[in-house]
């Protein structure tokens, strides 16, 4: 048996592949385009491991998907591949439409043809698991209940609109063609291999480099944080036992305003890597222009996955964030590597425009 993973060189995908192969001997075929966010060094420890087959390519390349499906005959496809950064989607939405919508559509079509050709027993066992986000639900006010699976989709950014569109395609391929799909909608992840364009790793690497810590607007926007390995365990649980055609929300029950996250990161760095001048990293915090259309609050009601599949996160925010900060302190070469080249151009463009 084999699974096909797309986007397995990115942040969550590489954590998923590493955990999968640590827990089982079932091979993984990993299809990833290696955009700026894809990083094969995340998977260096699998270099000599025959259970991991890496293929560089686009999930929208139908001929390639057809070939991989025919050759490796996976029993499941887990679709992580996406453009994932909201700020980039504001600067340039086209890649998001192309990868997240058109790419998912083409992959669904390849999988539909492959699935249709399977013998009955394999057909029944097959799964297409689509990895999505809580951002498809839009934004919450302070006193709203957390997002449930029954909430309407009200996406507000080009990124979330493209993810919502892909979720709808997946849903339609189930209802129309009977494709055995599952969808997960997860809250903000953090942990090892998180690309330092996103809040937590950006704050860690900027703090250590003595650079400003750019907090958008008043910093009171709320996110619900989940340690990446808990997301991976939830995905495995849904793949194993999720009901066909269903969506499962995944979250950490960890709602926190951004400014509190930044303070926590600074306090951990003050403890684990104190500055030579004895001052706190908090002195580097600067408030910058807000993100256009910035969603105010996300929160996930994760009771369905707990009730139906018995999943709960293993980490609290306190344990997960400590591990994460320590991981970045222990991997300066990984940070230096991802900060080369186009990363610098992105930082210059994004933070110049927000007066940082
Ligand atoms: P990421 O940006 O770190 O990684 C994305 C990966 O997809 C990269 O390896 C990239 O090379 C690859 N990729 C991009 N375009 C591709 C294409 N056209 N063909 C093949 N590969 C391509 O993203 P991430 O944070 O790991 O997110 C993974 C998935 O999880 C995404 O679908 C995202 O929407 C979803 N998600 C992310 C979070 C989060 O907090 N990061 C939360 C919920 C859901
Ligand atoms: O909710 C799940 C989503 O979480 C995923 O679907 C996305 O792929 C992922 O990128 C993430 O989206 P966010 O926009 O919430 O994450 P980001 O890390 O970019 O920002 C988190 C919050 O921090 C958000 O309110 C914006 C704010 N922020 C971010 C950056 C990069 C800042 O204040 N300053 C910054 O420099």
Tab-separated table of N, CA and C in Angstrom, residues 42-167:
chain	number	residue	atom	x	y	z
A	42	UNK	N	13.958	19.897	4.516
A	42	UNK	CA	13.087	19.427	5.613
A	42	UNK	C	13.082	17.901	5.673
A	43	UNK	N	13.373	17.277	4.531
A	43	UNK	CA	13.226	15.826	4.412
A	43	UNK	C	14.570	15.118	4.239
A	44	UNK	N	15.654	15.817	4.578
A	44	UNK	CA	16.994	15.258	4.379
A	44	UNK	C	17.144	13.897	5.039
A	45	UNK	N	16.517	13.717	6.192
A	45	UNK	CA	16.696	12.443	6.900
A	45	UNK	C	16.057	11.278	6.144
A	46	UNK	N	15.303	11.574	5.075
A	46	UNK	CA	14.709	10.488	4.273
A	46	UNK	C	15.497	10.238	2.984
A	47	UNK	N	16.660	10.901	2.849
A	47	UNK	CA	17.422	10.798	1.596
A	47	UNK	C	17.674	9.353	1.165
A	48	UNK	N	17.999	8.499	2.120
A	48	UNK	CA	18.317	7.105	1.755
A	48	UNK	C	17.180	6.158	2.107
A	49	UNK	N	15.986	6.714	2.231
A	49	UNK	CA	14.844	5.903	2.667
A	49	UNK	C	13.962	5.587	1.465
A	50	UNK	N	13.940	4.310	1.090
A	50	UNK	CA	13.207	3.895	-0.122
A	50	UNK	C	11.697	4.076	0.029
A	51	UNK	N	11.228	4.301	1.264
A	51	UNK	CA	9.780	4.470	1.467
A	51	UNK	C	9.309	5.845	1.020
A	52	UNK	N	10.240	6.774	0.760
A	52	UNK	CA	9.872	8.128	0.337
A	52	UNK	C	10.314	8.359	-1.100
A	53	UNK	N	9.342	8.595	-1.969
A	53	UNK	CA	9.661	8.881	-3.376
A	53	UNK	C	9.291	10.330	-3.632
A	54	UNK	N	10.292	11.172	-3.902
A	54	UNK	CA	9.992	12.579	-4.157
A	54	UNK	C	9.914	12.842	-5.657
A	55	UNK	N	8.858	13.559	-6.072
A	55	UNK	CA	8.695	13.924	-7.484
A	55	UNK	C	8.446	15.423	-7.548
A	56	UNK	N	9.349	16.144	-8.231
A	56	UNK	CA	9.111	17.581	-8.380
A	56	UNK	C	8.138	17.806	-9.524
A	57	UNK	N	7.030	18.467	-9.237
A	57	UNK	CA	6.047	18.728	-10.292
A	57	UNK	C	4.855	19.478	-9.746
A	58	UNK	N	3.999	19.887	-10.667
A	58	UNK	CA	2.840	20.722	-10.342
A	58	UNK	C	1.614	19.839	-10.167
A	59	UNK	N	0.843	20.112	-9.125
A	59	UNK	CA	-0.370	19.284	-8.951
A	59	UNK	C	-1.357	19.505	-10.092
A	60	UNK	N	-1.162	20.586	-10.851
A	60	UNK	CA	-2.035	20.850	-11.992
A	60	UNK	C	-1.564	20.206	-13.288
A	61	UNK	N	-0.467	19.445	-13.214
A	61	UNK	CA	0.051	18.764	-14.413
A	61	UNK	C	-0.684	17.421	-14.530
A	62	UNK	N	-1.718	17.409	-15.335
A	62	UNK	CA	-2.595	16.233	-15.420
A	62	UNK	C	-1.845	14.976	-15.875
A	63	UNK	N	-0.964	15.174	-16.880
A	63	UNK	CA	-0.250	13.998	-17.400
A	63	UNK	C	0.642	13.397	-16.318
A	64	UNK	N	1.287	14.264	-15.548
A	64	UNK	CA	2.152	13.778	-14.469
A	64	UNK	C	1.323	13.050	-13.411
A	65	UNK	N	0.206	13.636	-13.020
A	65	UNK	CA	-0.642	12.985	-12.002
A	65	UNK	C	-1.127	11.632	-12.506
A	66	UNK	N	-1.535	11.581	-13.767
A	66	UNK	CA	-1.982	10.299	-14.340
A	66	UNK	C	-0.872	9.246	-14.244
A	67	UNK	N	0.341	9.679	-14.603
A	67	UNK	CA	1.473	8.734	-14.586
A	67	UNK	C	1.759	8.238	-13.168
A	68	UNK	N	1.770	9.168	-12.209
A	68	UNK	CA	2.092	8.786	-10.829
A	68	UNK	C	1.024	7.854	-10.254
A	69	UNK	N	-0.220	8.152	-10.552
A	69	UNK	CA	-1.311	7.321	-10.023
A	69	UNK	C	-1.233	5.915	-10.616
A	70	UNK	N	-0.964	5.845	-11.933
A	70	UNK	CA	-0.899	4.530	-12.596
A	70	UNK	C	0.309	3.740	-12.096
A	71	UNK	N	1.420	4.434	-11.872
A	71	UNK	CA	2.648	3.734	-11.495
A	71	UNK	C	2.617	3.266	-10.039
A	72	UNK	N	2.169	4.141	-9.134
A	72	UNK	CA	2.284	3.809	-7.704
A	72	UNK	C	0.987	3.279	-7.103
A	73	UNK	N	-0.102	3.404	-7.781
A	73	UNK	CA	-1.406	2.887	-7.348
A	73	UNK	C	-1.703	3.174	-5.867
A	74	UNK	N	-1.710	4.470	-5.480
A	74	UNK	CA	-1.933	4.791	-4.064
A	74	UNK	C	-3.338	4.423	-3.614
A	75	UNK	N	-3.463	4.121	-2.332
A	75	UNK	CA	-4.782	3.832	-1.758
A	75	UNK	C	-5.431	5.121	-1.253
A	76	UNK	N	-4.617	6.203	-1.210
A	76	UNK	CA	-5.153	7.499	-0.773
A	76	UNK	C	-4.301	8.618	-1.337
A	77	UNK	N	-4.925	9.784	-1.530
A	77	UNK	CA	-4.220	11.010	-1.905
A	77	UNK	C	-4.509	12.038	-0.820
A	78	UNK	N	-3.447	12.666	-0.305
A	78	UNK	CA	-3.627	13.727	0.691
A	78	UNK	C	-3.117	15.020	0.066
A	79	UNK	N	-4.017	15.981	-0.110
A	79	UNK	CA	-3.697	17.174	-0.901
A	79	UNK	C	-3.375	18.381	-0.024
A	80	UNK	N	-2.063	18.559	0.232
A	80	UNK	CA	-1.599	19.730	0.986
A	80	UNK	C	-1.224	20.879	0.059
A	81	UNK	N	-0.833	20.585	-1.171
A	81	UNK	CA	-0.202	21.596	-2.028
A	81	UNK	C	-1.095	22.808	-2.198
A	82	UNK	N	-0.530	23.974	-1.943
A	82	UNK	CA	-1.288	25.221	-2.093
A	82	UNK	C	-0.336	26.397	-1.982
A	83	UNK	N	-0.769	27.526	-2.487
A	83	UNK	CA	-0.188	28.801	-2.084
A	83	UNK	C	-0.885	29.128	-0.774
A	84	UNK	N	-0.102	29.465	0.267
A	84	UNK	CA	-0.689	29.473	1.615
A	84	UNK	C	-0.606	30.798	2.373
A	85	UNK	N	0.043	31.823	1.784
A	85	UNK	CA	0.266	33.034	2.597
A	85	UNK	C	-0.683	34.172	2.198
A	86	UNK	N	-1.485	34.599	3.166
A	86	UNK	CA	-2.512	35.627	2.912
A	86	UNK	C	-1.889	36.906	2.330
A	87	UNK	N	-0.789	37.375	2.911
A	87	UNK	CA	-0.194	38.635	2.428
A	87	UNK	C	0.260	38.520	0.974
A	88	UNK	N	0.824	37.370	0.618
A	88	UNK	CA	1.219	37.178	-0.788
A	88	UNK	C	-0.009	37.165	-1.689
A	89	UNK	N	-1.107	36.628	-1.185
A	89	UNK	CA	-2.320	36.572	-2.027
A	89	UNK	C	-2.872	37.965	-2.279
A	90	UNK	N	-2.579	38.889	-1.367
A	90	UNK	CA	-3.045	40.271	-1.547
A	90	UNK	C	-2.181	40.964	-2.616
A	91	UNK	N	-0.889	40.685	-2.599
A	91	UNK	CA	0.009	41.280	-3.605
A	91	UNK	C	-0.185	40.648	-4.978
A	92	UNK	N	-0.461	39.338	-5.009
A	92	UNK	CA	-0.516	38.649	-6.305
A	92	UNK	C	-1.434	37.449	-6.251
A	93	UNK	N	-2.735	37.652	-6.477
A	93	UNK	CA	-3.692	36.552	-6.303
A	93	UNK	C	-3.634	35.459	-7.377
A	94	UNK	N	-3.002	35.731	-8.521
A	94	UNK	CA	-3.145	34.791	-9.631
A	94	UNK	C	-2.600	33.393	-9.336
A	95	UNK	N	-1.443	33.340	-8.692
A	95	UNK	CA	-0.878	32.018	-8.363
A	95	UNK	C	-1.823	31.227	-7.473
A	96	UNK	N	-2.590	31.939	-6.666
A	96	UNK	CA	-3.518	31.281	-5.733
A	96	UNK	C	-4.680	30.657	-6.498
A	97	UNK	N	-5.150	31.389	-7.501
A	97	UNK	CA	-6.224	30.844	-8.338
A	97	UNK	C	-5.694	29.632	-9.098
A	98	UNK	N	-4.484	29.782	-9.626
A	98	UNK	CA	-3.920	28.723	-10.470
A	98	UNK	C	-3.658	27.440	-9.668
A	99	UNK	N	-2.959	27.580	-8.569
A	99	UNK	CA	-2.616	26.361	-7.803
A	99	UNK	C	-3.799	25.860	-6.993
A	100	UNK	N	-4.409	26.753	-6.223
A	100	UNK	CA	-5.402	26.271	-5.251
A	100	UNK	C	-6.702	25.844	-5.931
A	101	UNK	N	-7.071	26.538	-7.003
A	101	UNK	CA	-8.342	26.183	-7.661
A	101	UNK	C	-8.089	25.283	-8.877
A	102	UNK	N	-7.342	25.815	-9.861
A	102	UNK	CA	-7.146	25.033	-11.088
A	102	UNK	C	-6.353	23.757	-10.787
A	103	UNK	N	-5.323	23.892	-9.944
A	103	UNK	CA	-4.511	22.721	-9.600
A	103	UNK	C	-5.348	21.646	-8.916
A	104	UNK	N	-6.175	22.054	-7.959
A	104	UNK	CA	-7.018	21.063	-7.261
A	104	UNK	C	-8.006	20.429	-8.233
A	105	UNK	N	-8.556	21.249	-9.114
A	105	UNK	CA	-9.488	20.711	-10.127
A	105	UNK	C	-8.816	19.629	-10.976
A	106	UNK	N	-7.610	19.934	-11.462
A	106	UNK	CA	-6.930	18.960	-12.340
A	106	UNK	C	-6.565	17.693	-11.577
A	107	UNK	N	-6.150	17.876	-10.331
A	107	UNK	CA	-5.824	16.693	-9.521
A	107	UNK	C	-7.082	15.856	-9.293
A	108	UNK	N	-8.189	16.521	-8.997
A	108	UNK	CA	-9.448	15.788	-8.798
A	108	UNK	C	-9.821	14.988	-10.044
A	109	UNK	N	-9.621	15.592	-11.200
A	109	UNK	CA	-9.957	14.886	-12.440
A	109	UNK	C	-9.054	13.673	-12.659
A	110	UNK	N	-7.768	13.837	-12.372
A	110	UNK	CA	-6.848	12.698	-12.515
A	110	UNK	C	-7.241	11.595	-11.533
A	111	UNK	N	-7.552	11.987	-10.312
A	111	UNK	CA	-7.906	11.000	-9.287
A	111	UNK	C	-9.227	10.327	-9.635
A	112	UNK	N	-10.158	11.074	-10.165
A	112	UNK	CA	-11.455	10.493	-10.542
A	112	UNK	C	-11.278	9.397	-11.608
A	113	UNK	N	-10.414	9.689	-12.596
A	113	UNK	CA	-10.185	8.698	-13.654
A	113	UNK	C	-9.511	7.453	-13.072
A	114	UNK	N	-8.525	7.675	-12.220
A	114	UNK	CA	-7.792	6.557	-11.601
A	114	UNK	C	-8.733	5.738	-10.719
A	115	UNK	N	-9.470	6.421	-9.883
A	115	UNK	CA	-10.383	5.739	-8.943
A	115	UNK	C	-11.421	4.914	-9.715
A	116	UNK	N	-11.916	5.478	-10.807
A	116	UNK	CA	-12.917	4.782	-11.616
A	116	UNK	C	-12.394	3.503	-12.225
A	117	UNK	N	-11.055	3.426	-12.355
A	117	UNK	CA	-10.474	2.239	-13.005
A	117	UNK	C	-10.099	1.155	-11.994
A	118	UNK	N	-10.260	1.431	-10.715
A	118	UNK	CA	-9.808	0.477	-9.689
A	118	UNK	C	-10.777	-0.705	-9.565
A	119	UNK	N	-10.257	-1.874	-9.207
A	119	UNK	CA	-11.144	-2.995	-8.867
A	119	UNK	C	-12.016	-2.608	-7.670
A	120	UNK	N	-13.163	-3.261	-7.541
A	120	UNK	CA	-14.170	-2.825	-6.569
A	120	UNK	C	-13.619	-2.665	-5.137
A	121	UNK	N	-12.865	-3.626	-4.657
A	121	UNK	CA	-12.391	-3.559	-3.257
A	121	UNK	C	-11.485	-2.344	-3.050
A	122	UNK	N	-10.603	-2.061	-4.013
A	122	UNK	CA	-9.701	-0.909	-3.893
A	122	UNK	C	-10.474	0.399	-4.041
A	123	UNK	N	-11.486	0.343	-4.879
A	123	UNK	CA	-12.316	1.528	-5.096
A	123	UNK	C	-13.022	1.924	-3.794
A	124	UNK	N	-13.521	0.927	-3.104
A	124	UNK	CA	-14.255	1.177	-1.855
A	124	UNK	C	-13.303	1.720	-0.793
A	125	UNK	N	-12.072	1.228	-0.792
A	125	UNK	CA	-11.124	1.626	0.263
A	125	UNK	C	-10.456	2.977	-0.023
A	126	UNK	N	-10.510	3.447	-1.277
A	126	UNK	CA	-9.762	4.645	-1.663
A	126	UNK	C	-10.288	5.903	-0.956
A	127	UNK	N	-9.347	6.854	-0.673
A	127	UNK	CA	-9.729	8.144	-0.074
A	127	UNK	C	-8.965	9.298	-0.738
A	128	UNK	N	-9.672	10.427	-0.927
A	128	UNK	CA	-9.025	11.685	-1.321
A	128	UNK	C	-9.241	12.646	-0.161
A	129	UNK	N	-8.154	12.996	0.516
A	129	UNK	CA	-8.264	13.884	1.681
A	129	UNK	C	-7.726	15.262	1.309
A	130	UNK	N	-8.583	16.257	1.405
A	130	UNK	CA	-8.236	17.626	1.030
A	130	UNK	C	-7.978	18.451	2.290
A	131	UNK	N	-6.788	19.082	2.338
A	131	UNK	CA	-6.396	19.847	3.530
A	131	UNK	C	-6.782	21.308	3.326
A	132	UNK	N	-7.670	21.797	4.167
A	132	UNK	CA	-8.083	23.188	4.021
A	132	UNK	C	-7.990	23.942	5.352
A	133	UNK	N	-8.578	25.107	5.363
A	133	UNK	CA	-8.302	26.086	6.411
A	133	UNK	C	-9.583	26.628	7.040
A	134	UNK	N	-9.456	27.105	8.267
A	134	UNK	CA	-10.604	27.758	8.916
A	134	UNK	C	-10.937	29.101	8.252
A	135	UNK	N	-9.988	29.638	7.472
A	135	UNK	CA	-10.219	30.970	6.885
A	135	UNK	C	-11.373	30.983	5.886
A	136	UNK	N	-11.786	29.808	5.424
A	136	UNK	CA	-12.918	29.776	4.475
A	136	UNK	C	-14.200	30.282	5.136
A	137	UNK	N	-14.257	30.226	6.467
A	137	UNK	CA	-15.479	30.634	7.181
A	137	UNK	C	-15.566	32.149	7.378
A	138	UNK	N	-14.489	32.871	7.050
A	138	UNK	CA	-14.540	34.330	7.201
A	138	UNK	C	-14.026	34.763	8.549
A	139	UNK	N	-14.698	35.737	9.136
A	139	UNK	CA	-14.188	36.293	10.391
A	139	UNK	C	-15.282	36.291	11.455
A	140	UNK	N	-14.842	36.282	12.727
A	140	UNK	CA	-15.787	36.257	13.856
A	140	UNK	C	-15.692	37.556	14.648
A	141	UNK	N	-16.814	37.950	15.264
A	141	UNK	CA	-16.756	39.025	16.247
A	141	UNK	C	-16.373	38.414	17.586
A	142	UNK	N	-16.094	39.306	18.521
A	142	UNK	CA	-15.592	38.881	19.832
A	142	UNK	C	-16.475	37.806	20.482
A	143	UNK	N	-17.804	38.002	20.403
A	143	UNK	CA	-18.694	37.110	21.153
A	143	UNK	C	-19.322	36.003	20.303
A	144	UNK	N	-18.959	35.894	19.034
A	144	UNK	CA	-19.510	34.815	18.204
A	144	UNK	C	-19.010	33.466	18.696
A	145	UNK	N	-19.834	32.414	18.536
A	145	UNK	CA	-19.308	31.068	18.821
A	145	UNK	C	-18.248	30.693	17.780
A	146	UNK	N	-17.355	29.772	18.127
A	146	UNK	CA	-16.317	29.360	17.156
A	146	UNK	C	-16.924	28.748	15.897
A	147	UNK	N	-16.123	28.690	14.829
A	147	UNK	CA	-16.586	28.116	13.565
A	147	UNK	C	-16.937	26.640	13.743
A	148	UNK	N	-18.163	26.265	13.330
A	148	UNK	CA	-18.531	24.848	13.250
A	148	UNK	C	-18.536	24.457	11.773
A	149	UNK	N	-18.582	23.158	11.502
A	149	UNK	CA	-18.578	22.667	10.117
A	149	UNK	C	-19.804	23.152	9.363
A	150	UNK	N	-20.844	23.511	10.108
A	150	UNK	CA	-22.094	23.951	9.474
A	150	UNK	C	-22.087	25.441	9.129
A	151	UNK	N	-21.060	26.183	9.563
A	151	UNK	CA	-20.994	27.604	9.197
A	151	UNK	C	-20.906	27.770	7.682
A	152	UNK	N	-21.487	28.864	7.197
A	152	UNK	CA	-21.368	29.169	5.763
A	152	UNK	C	-19.935	29.575	5.439
A	153	UNK	N	-19.545	29.373	4.190
A	153	UNK	CA	-18.252	29.897	3.727
A	153	UNK	C	-18.407	31.378	3.430
A	154	UNK	N	-17.559	32.197	4.059
A	154	UNK	CA	-17.576	33.644	3.800
A	154	UNK	C	-16.143	34.155	3.698
A	155	UNK	N	-15.377	33.632	2.737
A	155	UNK	CA	-13.950	33.974	2.687
A	155	UNK	C	-13.735	35.442	2.342
A	156	UNK	N	-12.659	36.017	2.922
A	156	UNK	CA	-12.437	37.457	2.766
A	156	UNK	C	-11.156	37.836	2.044
A	157	UNK	N	-10.213	36.911	1.918
A	157	UNK	CA	-8.956	37.253	1.234
A	157	UNK	C	-8.876	36.427	-0.052
A	158	UNK	N	-8.023	36.856	-0.982
A	158	UNK	CA	-7.834	36.020	-2.174
A	158	UNK	C	-7.407	34.596	-1.801
A	159	UNK	N	-6.554	34.465	-0.776
A	159	UNK	CA	-6.151	33.121	-0.329
A	159	UNK	C	-7.360	32.313	0.129
A	160	UNK	N	-8.146	32.875	1.050
A	160	UNK	CA	-9.244	32.068	1.606
A	160	UNK	C	-10.321	31.807	0.564
A	161	UNK	N	-10.504	32.770	-0.360
A	161	UNK	CA	-11.486	32.539	-1.432
A	161	UNK	C	-11.039	31.379	-2.319
A	162	UNK	N	-9.723	31.315	-2.584
A	162	UNK	CA	-9.237	30.228	-3.443
A	162	UNK	C	-9.329	28.886	-2.716
A	163	UNK	N	-9.101	28.888	-1.408
A	163	UNK	CA	-9.234	27.634	-0.651
A	163	UNK	C	-10.709	27.213	-0.583
A	164	UNK	N	-11.597	28.182	-0.375
A	164	UNK	CA	-13.026	27.842	-0.325
A	164	UNK	C	-13.464	27.250	-1.663
A	165	UNK	N	-12.970	27.855	-2.759
A	165	UNK	CA	-13.323	27.332	-4.084
A	165	UNK	C	-12.858	25.885	-4.228
A	166	UNK	N	-11.657	25.612	-3.738
A	166	UNK	CA	-11.149	24.236	-3.862
A	166	UNK	C	-11.974	23.284	-2.998
A	167	UNK	N	-12.374	23.742	-1.817
A	167	UNK	CA	-13.227	22.895	-0.955
A	167	UNK	C	-14.538	22.565	-1.678
